[in-house]
XYZ file of C-alpha atoms in Angstrom:
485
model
C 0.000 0.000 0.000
C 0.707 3.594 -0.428
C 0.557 6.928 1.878
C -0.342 10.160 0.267
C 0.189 13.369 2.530
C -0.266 16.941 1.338
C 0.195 20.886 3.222
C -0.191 24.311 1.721
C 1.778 25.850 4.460
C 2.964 25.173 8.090
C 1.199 26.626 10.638
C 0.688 25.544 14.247
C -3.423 25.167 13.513
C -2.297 23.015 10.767
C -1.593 19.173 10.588
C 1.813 18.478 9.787
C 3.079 16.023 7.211
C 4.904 14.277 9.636
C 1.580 13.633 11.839
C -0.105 12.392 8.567
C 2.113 10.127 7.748
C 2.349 8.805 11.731
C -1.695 8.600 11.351
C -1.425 6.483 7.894
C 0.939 4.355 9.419
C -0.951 3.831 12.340
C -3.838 2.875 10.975
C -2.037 0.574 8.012
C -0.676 -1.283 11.268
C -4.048 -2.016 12.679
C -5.278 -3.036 9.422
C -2.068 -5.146 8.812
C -1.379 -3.565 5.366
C 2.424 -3.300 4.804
C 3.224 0.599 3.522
C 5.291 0.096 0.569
C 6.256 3.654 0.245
C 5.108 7.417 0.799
C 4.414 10.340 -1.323
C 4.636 13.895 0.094
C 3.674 17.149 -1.811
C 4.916 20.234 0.592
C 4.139 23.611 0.145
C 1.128 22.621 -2.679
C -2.350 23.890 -2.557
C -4.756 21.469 -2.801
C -6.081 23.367 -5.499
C -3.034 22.455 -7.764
C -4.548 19.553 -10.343
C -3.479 16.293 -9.833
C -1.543 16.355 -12.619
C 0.601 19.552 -11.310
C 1.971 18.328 -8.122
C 5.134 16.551 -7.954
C 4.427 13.943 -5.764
C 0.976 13.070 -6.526
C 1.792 12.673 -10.357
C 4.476 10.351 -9.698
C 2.146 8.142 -7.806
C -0.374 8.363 -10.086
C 1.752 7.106 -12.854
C 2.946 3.720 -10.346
C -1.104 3.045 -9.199
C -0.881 -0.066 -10.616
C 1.614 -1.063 -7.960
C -0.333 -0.444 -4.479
C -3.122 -2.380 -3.640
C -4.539 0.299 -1.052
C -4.000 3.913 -1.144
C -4.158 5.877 2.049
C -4.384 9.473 3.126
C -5.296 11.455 6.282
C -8.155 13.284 5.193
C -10.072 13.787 2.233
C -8.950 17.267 1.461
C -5.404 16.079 1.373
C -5.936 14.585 -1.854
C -7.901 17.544 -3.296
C -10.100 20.849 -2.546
C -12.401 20.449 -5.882
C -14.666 18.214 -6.321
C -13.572 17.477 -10.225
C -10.125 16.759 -8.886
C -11.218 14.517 -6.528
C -13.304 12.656 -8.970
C -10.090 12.285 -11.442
C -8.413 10.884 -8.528
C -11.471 7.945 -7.652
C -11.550 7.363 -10.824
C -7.433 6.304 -11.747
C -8.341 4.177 -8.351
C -11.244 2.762 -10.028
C -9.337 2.004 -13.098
C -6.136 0.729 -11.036
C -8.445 -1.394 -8.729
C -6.635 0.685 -6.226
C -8.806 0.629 -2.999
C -9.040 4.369 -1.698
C -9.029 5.059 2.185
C -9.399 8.076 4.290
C -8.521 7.622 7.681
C -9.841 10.544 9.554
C -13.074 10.921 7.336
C -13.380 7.441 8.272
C -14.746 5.905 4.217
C -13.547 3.409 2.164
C -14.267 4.509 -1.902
C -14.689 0.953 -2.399
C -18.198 1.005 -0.639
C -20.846 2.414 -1.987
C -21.614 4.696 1.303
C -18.022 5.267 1.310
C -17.971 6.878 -1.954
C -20.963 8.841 -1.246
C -19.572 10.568 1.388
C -16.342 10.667 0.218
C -17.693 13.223 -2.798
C -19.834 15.054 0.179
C -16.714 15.957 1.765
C -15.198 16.972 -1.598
C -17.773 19.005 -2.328
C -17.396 20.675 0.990
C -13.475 21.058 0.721
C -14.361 22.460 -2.552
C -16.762 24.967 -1.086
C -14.365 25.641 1.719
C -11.895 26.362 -0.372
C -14.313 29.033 -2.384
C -15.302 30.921 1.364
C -11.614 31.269 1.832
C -10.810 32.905 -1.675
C -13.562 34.975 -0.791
C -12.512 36.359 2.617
C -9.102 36.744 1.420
C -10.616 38.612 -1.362
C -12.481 40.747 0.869
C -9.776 41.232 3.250
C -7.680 42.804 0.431
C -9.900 44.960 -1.170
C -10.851 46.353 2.784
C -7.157 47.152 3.371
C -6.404 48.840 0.004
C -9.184 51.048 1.172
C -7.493 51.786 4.452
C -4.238 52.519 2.069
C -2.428 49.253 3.285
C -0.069 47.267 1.240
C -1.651 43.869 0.454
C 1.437 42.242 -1.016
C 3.118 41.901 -4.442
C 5.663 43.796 -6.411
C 6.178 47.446 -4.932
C 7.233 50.476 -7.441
C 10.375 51.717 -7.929
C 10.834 54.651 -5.274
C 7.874 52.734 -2.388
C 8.801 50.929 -0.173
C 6.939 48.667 2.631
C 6.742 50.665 6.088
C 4.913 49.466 9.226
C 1.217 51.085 9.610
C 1.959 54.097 12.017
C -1.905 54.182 12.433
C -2.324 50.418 12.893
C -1.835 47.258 11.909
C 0.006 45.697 8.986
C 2.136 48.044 6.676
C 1.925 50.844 3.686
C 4.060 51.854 0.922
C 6.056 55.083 1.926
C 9.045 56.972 -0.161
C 12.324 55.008 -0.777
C 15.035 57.461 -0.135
C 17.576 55.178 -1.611
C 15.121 55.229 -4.998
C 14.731 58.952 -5.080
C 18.216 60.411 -5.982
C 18.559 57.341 -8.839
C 14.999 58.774 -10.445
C 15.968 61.983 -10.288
C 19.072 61.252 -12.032
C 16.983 59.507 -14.944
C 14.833 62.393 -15.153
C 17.660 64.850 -15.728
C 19.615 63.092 -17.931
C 16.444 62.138 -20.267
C 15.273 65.430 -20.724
C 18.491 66.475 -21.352
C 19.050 64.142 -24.214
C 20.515 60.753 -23.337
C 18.754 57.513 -24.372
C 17.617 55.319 -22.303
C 19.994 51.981 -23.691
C 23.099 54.483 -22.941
C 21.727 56.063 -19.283
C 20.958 51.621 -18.462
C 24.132 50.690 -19.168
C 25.900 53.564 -17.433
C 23.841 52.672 -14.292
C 24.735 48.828 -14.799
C 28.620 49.857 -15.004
C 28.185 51.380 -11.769
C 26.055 48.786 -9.954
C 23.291 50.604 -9.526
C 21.029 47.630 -8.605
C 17.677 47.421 -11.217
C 14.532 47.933 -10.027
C 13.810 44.205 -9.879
C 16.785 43.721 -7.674
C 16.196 46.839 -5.490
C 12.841 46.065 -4.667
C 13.359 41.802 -4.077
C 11.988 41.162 -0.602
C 14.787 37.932 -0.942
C 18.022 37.629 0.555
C 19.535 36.788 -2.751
C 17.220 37.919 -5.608
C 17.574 36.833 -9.112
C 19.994 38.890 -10.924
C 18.581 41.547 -13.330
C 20.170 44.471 -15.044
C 18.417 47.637 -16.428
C 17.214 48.428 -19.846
C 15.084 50.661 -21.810
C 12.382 48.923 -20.836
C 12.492 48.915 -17.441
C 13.612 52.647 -17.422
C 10.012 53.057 -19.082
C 8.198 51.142 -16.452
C 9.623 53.460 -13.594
C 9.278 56.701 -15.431
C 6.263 56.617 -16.942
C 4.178 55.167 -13.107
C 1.997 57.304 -11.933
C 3.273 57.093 -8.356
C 6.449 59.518 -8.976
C 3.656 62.476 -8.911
C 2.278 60.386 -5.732
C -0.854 58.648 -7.103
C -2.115 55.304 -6.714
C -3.408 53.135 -8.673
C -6.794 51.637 -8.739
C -6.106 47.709 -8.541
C -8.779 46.105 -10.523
C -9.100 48.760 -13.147
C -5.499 49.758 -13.298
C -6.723 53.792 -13.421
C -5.900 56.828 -11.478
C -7.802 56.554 -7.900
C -9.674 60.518 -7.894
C -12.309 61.841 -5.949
C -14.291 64.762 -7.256
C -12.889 64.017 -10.792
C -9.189 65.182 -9.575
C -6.278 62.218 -8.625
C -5.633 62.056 -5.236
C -2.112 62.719 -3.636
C -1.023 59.785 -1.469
C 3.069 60.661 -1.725
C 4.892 63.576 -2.079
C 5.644 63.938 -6.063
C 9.123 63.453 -7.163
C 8.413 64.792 -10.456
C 6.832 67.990 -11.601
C 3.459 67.470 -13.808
C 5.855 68.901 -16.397
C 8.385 67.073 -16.363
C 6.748 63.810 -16.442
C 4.739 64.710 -19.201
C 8.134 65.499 -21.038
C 9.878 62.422 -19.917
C 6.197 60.293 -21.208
C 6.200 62.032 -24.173
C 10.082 61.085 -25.166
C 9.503 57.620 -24.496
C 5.635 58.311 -26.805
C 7.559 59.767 -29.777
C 10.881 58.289 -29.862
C 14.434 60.057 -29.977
C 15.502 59.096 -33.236
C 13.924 58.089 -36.696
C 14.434 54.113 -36.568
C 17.371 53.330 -39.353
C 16.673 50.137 -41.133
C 18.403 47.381 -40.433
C 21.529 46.577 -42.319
C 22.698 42.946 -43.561
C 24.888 41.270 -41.188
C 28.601 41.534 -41.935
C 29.845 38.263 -43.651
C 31.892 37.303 -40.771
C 29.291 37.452 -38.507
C 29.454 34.705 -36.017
C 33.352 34.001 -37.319
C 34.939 36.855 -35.458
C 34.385 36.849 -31.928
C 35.311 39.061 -29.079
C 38.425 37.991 -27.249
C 37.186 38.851 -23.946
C 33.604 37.485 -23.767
C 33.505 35.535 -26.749
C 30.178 37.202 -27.821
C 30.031 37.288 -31.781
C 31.216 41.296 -32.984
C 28.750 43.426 -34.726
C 29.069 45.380 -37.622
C 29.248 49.368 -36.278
C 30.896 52.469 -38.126
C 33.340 54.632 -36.392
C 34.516 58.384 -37.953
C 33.264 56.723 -41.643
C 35.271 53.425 -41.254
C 33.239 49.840 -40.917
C 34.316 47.912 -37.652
C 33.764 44.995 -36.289
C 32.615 46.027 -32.004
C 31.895 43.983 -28.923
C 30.620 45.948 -25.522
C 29.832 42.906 -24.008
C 26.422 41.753 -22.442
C 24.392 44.444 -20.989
C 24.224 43.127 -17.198
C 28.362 42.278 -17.651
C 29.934 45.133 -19.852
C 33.229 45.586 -20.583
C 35.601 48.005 -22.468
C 35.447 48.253 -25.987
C 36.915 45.884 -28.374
C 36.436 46.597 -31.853
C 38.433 46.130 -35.507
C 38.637 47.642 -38.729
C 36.367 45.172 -40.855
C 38.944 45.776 -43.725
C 42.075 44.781 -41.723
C 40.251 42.009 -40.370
C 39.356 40.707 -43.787
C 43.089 41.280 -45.353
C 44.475 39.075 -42.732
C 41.865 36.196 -42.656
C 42.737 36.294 -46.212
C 46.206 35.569 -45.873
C 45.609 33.248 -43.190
C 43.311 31.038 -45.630
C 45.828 31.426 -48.786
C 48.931 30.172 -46.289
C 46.993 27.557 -44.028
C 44.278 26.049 -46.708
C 46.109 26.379 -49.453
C 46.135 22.609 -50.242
C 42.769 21.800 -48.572
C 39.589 20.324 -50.334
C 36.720 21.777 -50.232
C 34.495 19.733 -47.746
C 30.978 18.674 -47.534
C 29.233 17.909 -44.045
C 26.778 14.882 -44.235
C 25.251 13.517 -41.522
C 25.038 9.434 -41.009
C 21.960 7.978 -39.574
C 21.773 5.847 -36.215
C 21.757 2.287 -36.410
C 19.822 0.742 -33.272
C 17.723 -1.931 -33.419
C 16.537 -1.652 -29.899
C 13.130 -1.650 -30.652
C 13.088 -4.921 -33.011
C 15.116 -6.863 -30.798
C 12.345 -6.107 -28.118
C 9.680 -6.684 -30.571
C 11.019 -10.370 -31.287
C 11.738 -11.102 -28.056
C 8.087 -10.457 -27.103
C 6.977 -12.856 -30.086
C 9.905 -15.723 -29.336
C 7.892 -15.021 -25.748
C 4.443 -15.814 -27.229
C 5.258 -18.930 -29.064
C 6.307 -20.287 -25.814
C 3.369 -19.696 -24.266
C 0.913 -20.417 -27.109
C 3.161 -24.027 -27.623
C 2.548 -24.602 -23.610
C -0.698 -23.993 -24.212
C -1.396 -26.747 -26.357
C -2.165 -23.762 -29.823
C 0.750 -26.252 -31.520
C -0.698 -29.236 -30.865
C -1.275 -30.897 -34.311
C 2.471 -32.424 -36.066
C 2.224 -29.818 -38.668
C 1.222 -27.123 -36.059
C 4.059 -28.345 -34.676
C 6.078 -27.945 -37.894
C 4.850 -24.371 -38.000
C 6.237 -23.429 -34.531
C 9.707 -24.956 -35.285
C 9.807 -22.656 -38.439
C 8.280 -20.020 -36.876
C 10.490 -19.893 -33.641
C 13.953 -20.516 -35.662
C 13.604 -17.704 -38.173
C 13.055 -15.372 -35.251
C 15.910 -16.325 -33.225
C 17.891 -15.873 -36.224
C 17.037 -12.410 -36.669
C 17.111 -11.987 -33.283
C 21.021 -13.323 -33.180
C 21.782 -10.594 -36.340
C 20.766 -7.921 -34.671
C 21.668 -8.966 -31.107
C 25.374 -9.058 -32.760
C 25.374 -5.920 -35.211
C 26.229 -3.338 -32.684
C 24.019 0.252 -32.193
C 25.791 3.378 -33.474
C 24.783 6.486 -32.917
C 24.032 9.012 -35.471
C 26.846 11.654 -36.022
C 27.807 14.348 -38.848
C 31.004 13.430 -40.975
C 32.991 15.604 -43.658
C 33.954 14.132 -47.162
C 35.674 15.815 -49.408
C 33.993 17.428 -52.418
C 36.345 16.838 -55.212
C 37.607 20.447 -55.168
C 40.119 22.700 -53.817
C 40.109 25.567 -51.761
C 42.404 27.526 -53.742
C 40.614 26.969 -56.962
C 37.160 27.800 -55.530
C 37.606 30.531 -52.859
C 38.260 33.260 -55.429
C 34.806 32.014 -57.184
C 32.341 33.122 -53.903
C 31.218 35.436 -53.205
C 32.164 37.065 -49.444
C 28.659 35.085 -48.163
C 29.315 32.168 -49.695
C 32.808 32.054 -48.131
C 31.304 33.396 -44.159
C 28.738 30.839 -45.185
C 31.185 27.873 -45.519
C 34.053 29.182 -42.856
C 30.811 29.738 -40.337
C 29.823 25.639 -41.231
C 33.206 24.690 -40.655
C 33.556 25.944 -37.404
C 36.134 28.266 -37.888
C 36.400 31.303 -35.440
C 38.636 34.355 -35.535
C 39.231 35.409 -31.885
C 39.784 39.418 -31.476
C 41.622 40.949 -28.345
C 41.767 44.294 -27.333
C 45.445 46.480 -28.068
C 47.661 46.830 -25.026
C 46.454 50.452 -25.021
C 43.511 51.922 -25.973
C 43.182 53.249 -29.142
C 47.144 51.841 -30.307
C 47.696 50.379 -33.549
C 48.355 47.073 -33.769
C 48.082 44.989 -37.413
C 45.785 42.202 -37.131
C 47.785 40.086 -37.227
C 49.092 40.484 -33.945
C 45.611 41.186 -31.941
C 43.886 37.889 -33.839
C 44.077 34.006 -33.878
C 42.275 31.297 -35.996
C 41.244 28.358 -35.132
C 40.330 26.449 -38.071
C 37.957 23.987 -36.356
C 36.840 21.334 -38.990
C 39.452 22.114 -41.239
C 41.934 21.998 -38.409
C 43.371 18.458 -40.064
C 44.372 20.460 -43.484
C 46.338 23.371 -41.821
C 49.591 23.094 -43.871
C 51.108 25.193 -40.935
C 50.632 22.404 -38.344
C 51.889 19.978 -40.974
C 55.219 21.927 -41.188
């Protein structure tokens, strides 16, 4: 037999897992029903479907194992009726005999079934009263201008009620100098991307981060978006908004002040209307450089972007936007010259190759498959199905040919499926001249090949290529006439 036990949350009004299990196992003992094993869901609302909870869906998928399934109460199992149901009726199906011990019913009565749905239908309406209250509860205290819970602005923070219980949402002095800062610097013409990743460079933590109630949030970094979230809320002129229809809260047709502004009507409306109408005309996108994913920063290993710098077309990695880093960029030209000569010196007596891919060989499922049938003559033979001489005849036949197979594919061992190169009758240095400069990122890029970029000793110092760059050749590693040498 199996033990099912289930909490939402510890409390000291509530039954712990531990006593469930200690019931179960009491009253398995005085029933004499060994208890195979027990499945605990902690921390899941009985509302969760069956299906959902980690513990419950594992036993549901082993039913067929347990002979008896027992559980504390009812509502252990499930707080809706429907759920409930699903759960009688993979018993049912199982021939799985359901128990409850505190309700006292056995599903495999009739008057145990009956009032096993009863008190599902109760837990189910139980369950509904509490929603409700909770509900209610929430909707009084926004009234009363407490905090019910869940994510707080940027610039609030939780505060204890100075008129009462529970808390409210006051000013975050550590908020206000950062908003101010994003204020001024947006109406005085920076973009958002450049003012996020200045305040990511200087650790700033994001609003995500800054307002985590955790002792070690999930990491998050700031962005245009998020900039838009906090300067565009209403609460920086001190309103509040209305939580089930997300507007204003007024009285008298004006919004009512619940914090002290940090913006003036003006300037918000400025810093809205930026974010409304852009700051630049949107440039279309250019085509990707054609060593695009082939030349890769030598400090993060991010792919470099195409960029321009005073007319000139470079190749530039800043790094990720929650881990920047200085600057690392290349003349696309010089890049290209010396990739060039790398591929005229290295390749130079390399074939041009062609990836294929080879299919798996496993006859896993066949060897199952006859093993099942070699299986079934048995039986059928014990059964007395080959009972006649040429029945008999028929089984011989039958069982030989299968073993056979069985043998050839028992001995032909399973390989996996994997990608090969084979040469495609041509040379590099006859056909690289031929593409075009897609063709050849398209075919370095397939190959695996990588050109890793560092930065110059010092900034902005001129350094040939050939000194700030290395290629590894990846696929076509085995044709480098250098490593030959």
């Amino acid at each position: 037999m199996a033990i099912y036990g289930r909490l939402s949350r510890t409390t000291e009004a509530s039954t712990s897992l531990a006593r469930q299990e200690a019931a179960c196992r009491a009253f398995a003992a005085a029933q004499g029903w060994p208890v195979m094993e027990v499945f605990v869901d902690g921390n899941v609302s009985g509302a969760v479907p069956p299906g959902e909870r980690p513990a419950l869906s594992r036993l549901c998928e082993r039913l067929d194992q347990f002979d008896v399934l027992l559980v504390w109460r009812a509502d252990r199992l499930a707080r809706s009726l429907t759920h409930f149901s699903e759960i009688v009726q993979l018993c049912d199906g199982g021939g799985v005999r359901l128990v409850a011990v505190e309700d006292g019913w056995d599903v495999s009565t009739p008057h145990g079934r009956f009032a096993a749905n009863v008190l599902a239908s109760f837990a189910e309406f139980e369950r509904e009263l509490n929603r409700e209250r909770v509900v209610s509860a929430q909707n009084h205290m926004r009234r009363l201008g407490r905090w019910t819970g869940g994510r707080v602005p940027y610039g609030l923070r939780p505060a204890p009620n100075q008129q009462g219980a529970g808390k409210v949402l006051v000013r975050d002095e550590r908020a206000e100098p950062v908003i101010r800062e994003l204020a001024d610097r947006l109406l005085a013409g920076d973009s958002p991307t450049r003012v996020a990743a200045d305040l990511q460079a200087r650790g700033v933590p994001a609003p995500r981060v800054h307002n985590s109630t955790k002792p070690e949030p999930a990491p998050a970094a700031w962005s245009h978006k998020s900039i838009k979230i906090v300067m565009t809320s209403p609460t920086l002129l001190g309103r509040r908004i209305e939580h089930r229809t997300g507007k204003v809260i007024c009285r008298d047709g004006a919004p009512l002040q619940f914090w002290s502004p940090l913006l003036t009507e003006a300037e918000y409306d400025a810093v809205a209307q930026l974010f409304e109408s852009g700051y630049r005309p949107r440039r279309p996108n250019r085509p990707s450089h054609w060593l695009y994913g082939i030349v890769v920063c030598g400090l993060c290993g991010k792919n470099m972007k195409r960029s321009e710098s005073s007319g000139a077309e470079t190749l530039r990695c800043l790094g990720a936007l929650a881990a920047p880093h200085k600057s690392v960029s290349i003349r696309a030209d010089a890049v290209e010259e010396w990739l060039e000569a790398e591929i005229a010196e290295r390749l130079t007596d390399a074939p041009v190759v062609e990836h294929l891919y080879r299919a798996k060989r496993d006859h896993g499922e066949e060897i199952a498959r006859l093993r099942r049938y070699l299986t079934d003559l048995m039986e059928d033979r014990r059964a007395g199905v080959f009972s006649t001489p040429d029945a008999e005849a028929v089984y011989r036949s039958e069982y030989r040919s299968a073993s056979e197979r069985l043998a050839a594919y028992e001995a032909e061992p399973s390989v996996p499926g994997s990608w090969y190169m084979q040469p495609a009758g041509e040379h590099m240095r006859d056909v690289w001249p031929r593409w075009t400069p897609d063709q050849q990122g398209s075919y370095l890029l397939g190959c695996g090949v990588r050109v890793l970029v560092d930065p110059p000793p010092r900034p902005r110092m001129r350094v040939p290529a050939g000194e700030r760059c290395a290629c590894d050749l990846g696929d076509l590693a085995p044709f480098d006439a250098r490593r030959a040498a």
